[in-house]
Amino acid sequence: MKISKTCLSSKNILSLDDLKSEDILSILKLAEVLKAEAKRKNDRSKQLLSGKVLGMIFQKPSTRTRVSFEAGMYQMGGNAIYMDAQNIQLARGESIEDTARSISLYVNCLMARVYNHHDLVKLAEAASVPVINGLSDTFHPCQILADLLTIKEQKKRLKGISIAWVGDGNNVCNDLLIGCAEIGIDISIASPRGYEPPDWIISIATNKARSTGAKVNITDDPLIAVQDADAVMTDTFVSIGKDEEKEVRKEVFVPKYQVNSQLMTGAKKGAIFLHCLPATRGQEVTAEVIDGKHSVVWEEAENRLHVQKALLYRLIASRNQIRA
Ligand code: CP
Ligand code: NVA
């Protein structure tokens, strides 16, 4: 196993806008290597991050992000420290900057899941170690790295792929738009009026698309979005922090923006279905689709682990000159 110590373009990964196309492709490639190693009897990646520590701050609940980061560090010989934001001094008013400066003295990398993206920016600016976004109200870069790996595995390529997003123009959708535009994948988003991705995100994506040739399409018609799609994606209509809008959103999104078998028949033959999870069956997706033959949600969930191991290695090992 030969792994280069290539540095990423950015110290912090707060959104996919921090990564260039070659960074994204190199993370996916390394994730494939680490995934293959993890399945070997003699996994040669076991000591890659020996003695290294990841600090993880969570303001919001998490299943996949927490467990995959933690397991990923252990699998590479390192450790992870889980911090519930309610149980560190941040909850008693210590500033984000002082929290970042202090924790940086003990760990090699920080991952944080926050409500307000601006808090993550403050954390990253004050931290002397790399900071990874484990989901904010605006972005979810690690999710999209896992999604791109899943699509690459399932479709055997990324070149020429077309993706449809049906539903809320949310944090996951924002990084999907940026990531697709950066690596030259066609992306079509169908969201109800008023729930589209923000204009500034669409501008970032359309600017990138001008140089990569990706097509970026924003519509309110799910049938238009899924036309020619190799992959159909969605997410909850009610992200964490939006619970008070639950009833209104249900009215707006269901049934028009629900991914069901009928909508899937509008996509390309053999199209796959992805969902970052957690899912609400019967709302954004029917049980028939998420539990059916088009669905690759478990492959997608597994890939969180592999892409994050690759990302951690690229961020930590390249700074510490580990030989692999
Ligand atoms: N997809 C995802 O980030 O899942 P969790 O909220 O469980 O971490
Ligand atoms: N958009 C969802 C993703 C959860 C992984 C949320 O922010 O709650």
XYZ file of C-alpha atoms and ligand atoms in Angstrom:
340
model
C 0.000 0.000 0.000
C 1.521 3.296 -1.101
C -0.089 6.475 0.182
C 1.276 9.875 -0.690
C 1.312 12.648 1.894
C -0.332 15.104 -0.476
C -1.653 18.192 1.310
C -5.146 19.442 0.622
C -5.637 22.979 -0.681
C -7.065 24.120 2.632
C -6.230 23.636 6.327
C -9.937 23.540 7.179
C -12.784 21.734 5.428
C -15.823 23.817 6.233
C -17.544 23.226 2.895
C -16.682 21.586 -0.417
C -15.803 25.083 -1.613
C -12.555 24.590 0.375
C -11.556 21.712 -1.894
C -10.379 21.772 -5.491
C -11.452 19.093 -7.903
C -8.095 17.305 -7.537
C -8.486 17.288 -3.717
C -11.945 15.727 -3.963
C -10.792 13.084 -6.433
C -7.706 12.300 -4.348
C -9.839 11.866 -1.202
C -12.166 9.508 -3.087
C -9.207 7.524 -4.435
C -7.639 7.197 -0.978
C -11.036 6.242 0.480
C -11.200 3.383 -2.044
C -7.732 2.206 -0.980
C -8.597 2.399 2.740
C -11.924 0.653 2.164
C -10.163 -2.210 0.374
C -7.559 -2.377 3.168
C -10.258 -2.474 5.863
C -11.700 -5.566 4.189
C -8.326 -7.370 4.055
C -7.283 -9.806 6.758
C -4.072 -7.861 7.217
C -5.275 -4.243 7.126
C -2.143 -2.161 6.453
C -3.850 1.103 7.383
C -4.107 0.195 11.079
C -1.282 2.430 12.304
C -1.618 5.345 9.874
C -2.752 7.752 12.593
C -1.125 6.063 15.572
C -0.919 8.444 18.523
C -3.107 11.071 16.830
C -6.236 12.508 18.417
C -9.404 13.937 16.913
C -11.529 16.258 19.066
C -15.239 16.265 18.206
C -17.640 18.977 19.408
C -21.351 18.321 18.917
C -24.015 20.990 19.435
C -26.599 18.743 17.717
C -27.440 15.017 17.766
C -25.678 12.623 15.411
C -25.518 8.911 14.733
C -23.470 8.371 11.566
C -21.120 11.348 11.788
C -20.109 10.703 15.375
C -19.688 6.950 15.071
C -17.932 6.980 11.698
C -15.391 9.627 12.758
C -14.759 7.877 16.052
C -14.487 4.409 14.494
C -12.318 5.794 11.678
C -9.769 7.215 14.132
C -9.648 3.963 16.109
C -9.267 1.901 12.947
C -6.197 3.940 11.965
C -4.607 3.605 15.408
C -5.661 7.008 16.732
C -8.241 8.193 19.227
C -11.279 10.441 19.216
C -12.698 12.534 22.044
C -16.443 13.250 21.965
C -17.510 16.566 23.466
C -21.168 17.382 23.940
C -21.217 21.183 23.576
C -23.540 21.302 26.594
C -20.877 19.741 28.785
C -17.850 21.874 28.016
C -17.235 25.433 29.210
C -18.651 26.751 25.924
C -22.083 26.167 27.482
C -21.152 28.497 30.368
C -20.048 31.294 28.069
C -16.395 30.586 27.269
C -15.776 32.022 23.819
C -15.534 29.856 20.742
C -12.075 31.292 20.092
C -10.717 30.373 23.552
C -12.301 26.926 23.220
C -10.565 26.451 19.858
C -7.196 27.694 21.141
C -7.325 25.407 24.184
C -8.467 22.241 22.447
C -5.872 22.779 19.698
C -3.207 22.245 22.378
C -4.363 18.657 22.913
C -5.569 17.296 19.577
C -4.336 16.980 15.994
C -7.645 17.813 14.345
C -11.053 19.145 15.375
C -14.446 18.204 13.992
C -17.537 20.195 14.953
C -21.268 19.966 14.326
C -22.848 23.357 14.950
C -26.126 25.197 14.482
C -24.678 28.372 13.056
C -22.046 28.054 10.329
C -20.499 31.335 11.472
C -19.505 29.640 14.771
C -17.581 27.059 12.799
C -15.753 29.795 10.901
C -14.764 31.393 14.234
C -13.637 28.005 15.554
C -11.524 27.342 12.457
C -9.943 30.808 12.490
C -8.836 30.456 16.102
C -7.800 26.787 15.994
C -4.187 25.982 15.197
C -5.194 22.480 14.009
C -7.369 21.613 10.991
C -11.120 21.926 11.504
C -13.683 19.733 9.724
C -17.357 20.622 9.408
C -19.419 17.705 10.728
C -22.590 19.574 9.614
C -23.674 23.160 10.081
C -26.891 24.895 9.075
C -25.213 25.726 5.744
C -22.967 22.822 4.744
C -22.278 19.095 5.155
C -19.102 18.419 3.150
C -18.298 14.946 4.550
C -21.725 13.716 3.483
C -21.186 14.753 -0.113
C -17.732 13.148 -0.240
C -19.417 9.884 0.825
C -22.187 10.393 -1.720
C -19.734 10.989 -4.568
C -17.805 7.856 -3.598
C -21.044 5.857 -3.564
C -22.069 7.136 -6.986
C -18.574 6.434 -8.351
C -18.700 2.860 -7.036
C -22.216 2.178 -8.243
C -21.891 3.796 -11.664
C -18.182 2.961 -12.151
C -17.454 6.574 -13.054
C -18.203 10.172 -12.174
C -17.549 11.617 -15.601
C -20.778 12.166 -17.517
C -22.975 11.460 -14.480
C -26.139 13.447 -13.881
C -27.597 13.927 -10.380
C -31.045 15.094 -9.290
C -31.841 16.524 -5.854
C -35.523 16.617 -4.954
C -36.593 18.504 -1.824
C -35.248 21.078 0.563
C -32.421 23.316 -0.685
C -30.593 22.682 2.598
C -27.072 22.199 3.985
C -26.583 18.845 2.211
C -27.937 20.249 -1.058
C -25.583 23.263 -0.843
C -22.454 21.122 -0.747
C -23.878 18.813 -3.409
C -24.305 21.775 -5.746
C -20.795 23.063 -5.088
C -19.173 19.620 -5.264
C -20.875 18.654 -8.522
C -20.031 21.975 -10.148
C -16.401 21.702 -9.000
C -15.843 18.230 -10.444
C -17.971 18.706 -13.549
C -21.085 16.639 -12.790
C -24.496 17.803 -14.024
C -26.818 18.690 -11.151
C -30.512 19.478 -11.214
C -32.300 20.658 -8.071
C -36.098 20.608 -7.622
C -37.251 22.556 -4.566
C -40.499 24.337 -3.774
C -40.406 28.102 -4.276
C -38.903 29.671 -1.175
C -36.968 26.510 -0.278
C -34.342 26.670 -3.030
C -30.628 26.784 -2.171
C -29.554 30.379 -1.398
C -28.591 32.590 -4.351
C -24.993 32.947 -3.151
C -24.557 29.160 -3.195
C -26.046 28.960 -6.689
C -23.595 31.707 -7.778
C -20.604 29.752 -6.425
C -21.825 26.661 -8.293
C -22.569 28.422 -11.576
C -19.155 30.131 -11.522
C -17.416 26.801 -11.013
C -19.617 25.171 -13.656
C -18.493 27.729 -16.234
C -14.975 26.305 -16.081
C -15.825 22.602 -15.584
C -18.708 22.424 -18.063
C -21.146 21.049 -15.462
C -24.815 21.871 -16.052
C -26.535 23.466 -13.040
C -30.314 23.540 -13.167
C -32.698 24.874 -10.502
C -36.395 24.133 -10.945
C -39.532 23.629 -8.859
C -40.541 20.588 -10.912
C -39.284 17.212 -9.613
C -40.090 15.499 -12.932
C -37.843 17.905 -14.815
C -35.041 17.443 -12.261
C -35.029 13.634 -12.439
C -35.096 13.478 -16.252
C -31.801 11.830 -17.324
C -30.640 11.440 -13.707
C -28.289 8.564 -12.867
C -28.815 9.266 -9.167
C -31.782 10.742 -7.322
C -31.129 12.243 -3.906
C -33.176 13.760 -1.132
C -33.066 14.562 2.585
C -35.510 15.327 5.375
C -37.776 18.339 4.857
C -37.236 19.228 8.502
C -33.561 19.678 9.287
C -32.339 19.938 12.870
C -33.314 23.389 14.132
C -36.380 23.671 11.858
C -38.763 21.641 14.014
C -41.146 24.541 14.568
C -41.730 24.624 10.771
C -42.584 20.917 10.636
C -46.304 21.213 9.857
C -45.906 24.017 7.308
C -43.125 22.132 5.561
C -45.197 18.944 5.391
C -47.902 20.889 3.573
C -45.391 22.415 1.150
C -43.351 19.288 0.380
C -45.730 16.302 0.534
C -46.667 14.766 -1.846
C -45.095 16.800 -4.705
C -41.476 16.564 -3.500
C -41.661 13.010 -2.198
C -39.351 10.525 -3.909
C -41.650 7.616 -4.727
C -41.606 4.805 -7.294
C -43.443 6.922 -9.843
C -40.840 9.694 -9.620
C -38.013 7.142 -9.876
C -39.481 5.869 -13.150
C -38.922 9.396 -14.524
C -35.150 9.015 -13.939
C -32.719 7.062 -16.149
C -33.138 3.305 -16.216
C -31.042 1.848 -13.392
C -30.946 5.163 -11.499
C -29.886 4.840 -7.877
C -31.439 6.491 -4.823
C -29.379 8.182 -2.106
C -30.364 9.718 1.235
C -27.906 10.962 3.870
C -30.157 9.618 6.673
C -31.928 9.884 9.050
C -34.984 9.388 6.809
C -38.684 9.763 7.488
C -40.404 7.074 5.453
C -43.689 8.314 4.031
C -42.504 11.934 3.894
C -39.502 12.815 1.716
C -39.256 9.210 0.491
C -41.539 6.198 0.430
C -40.527 2.942 2.113
C -40.833 1.305 -1.300
C -37.985 3.447 -2.666
C -35.634 3.658 0.309
C -35.994 -0.065 1.048
C -36.212 -1.026 -2.624
C -33.809 -2.119 -5.352
C -32.753 1.396 -6.402
C -31.618 2.352 -2.929
C -27.914 2.496 -2.005
C -28.388 4.244 1.338
C -26.475 1.630 3.353
C -23.522 1.692 0.968
C -23.693 5.488 1.279
C -23.759 5.354 5.095
C -20.791 2.956 5.100
C -18.831 5.289 2.848
C -18.982 8.049 5.483
C -16.386 5.987 7.324
C -14.030 5.496 4.399
C -14.053 9.069 3.047
C -13.569 10.505 6.521
C -10.606 8.206 7.158
C -9.122 9.501 3.898
C -9.867 13.107 4.847
C -8.388 12.674 8.339
C -5.255 11.121 6.908
C -4.838 13.925 4.381
C -5.351 16.610 7.047
C -3.386 15.076 9.919
C -0.637 12.996 8.352
C 0.420 15.598 5.825
C 0.946 18.110 8.658
C 2.908 15.673 10.766
C 5.052 13.989 8.148
C 3.882 10.471 8.940
C 5.418 7.930 6.609
C 2.922 5.497 5.143
N -26.019 11.816 7.621
C -25.626 12.238 8.849
O -24.859 13.187 8.999
O -26.140 11.488 9.864
P -26.080 11.853 11.406
O -26.905 13.081 11.624
O -26.636 10.639 12.091
O -24.647 12.102 11.789
N -30.342 18.323 6.610
C -30.258 17.468 7.754
C -29.122 16.524 7.606
C -28.926 15.576 8.742
C -27.769 14.663 8.527
C -30.123 18.312 9.013
O -29.410 19.328 8.983
O -30.736 17.965 10.017
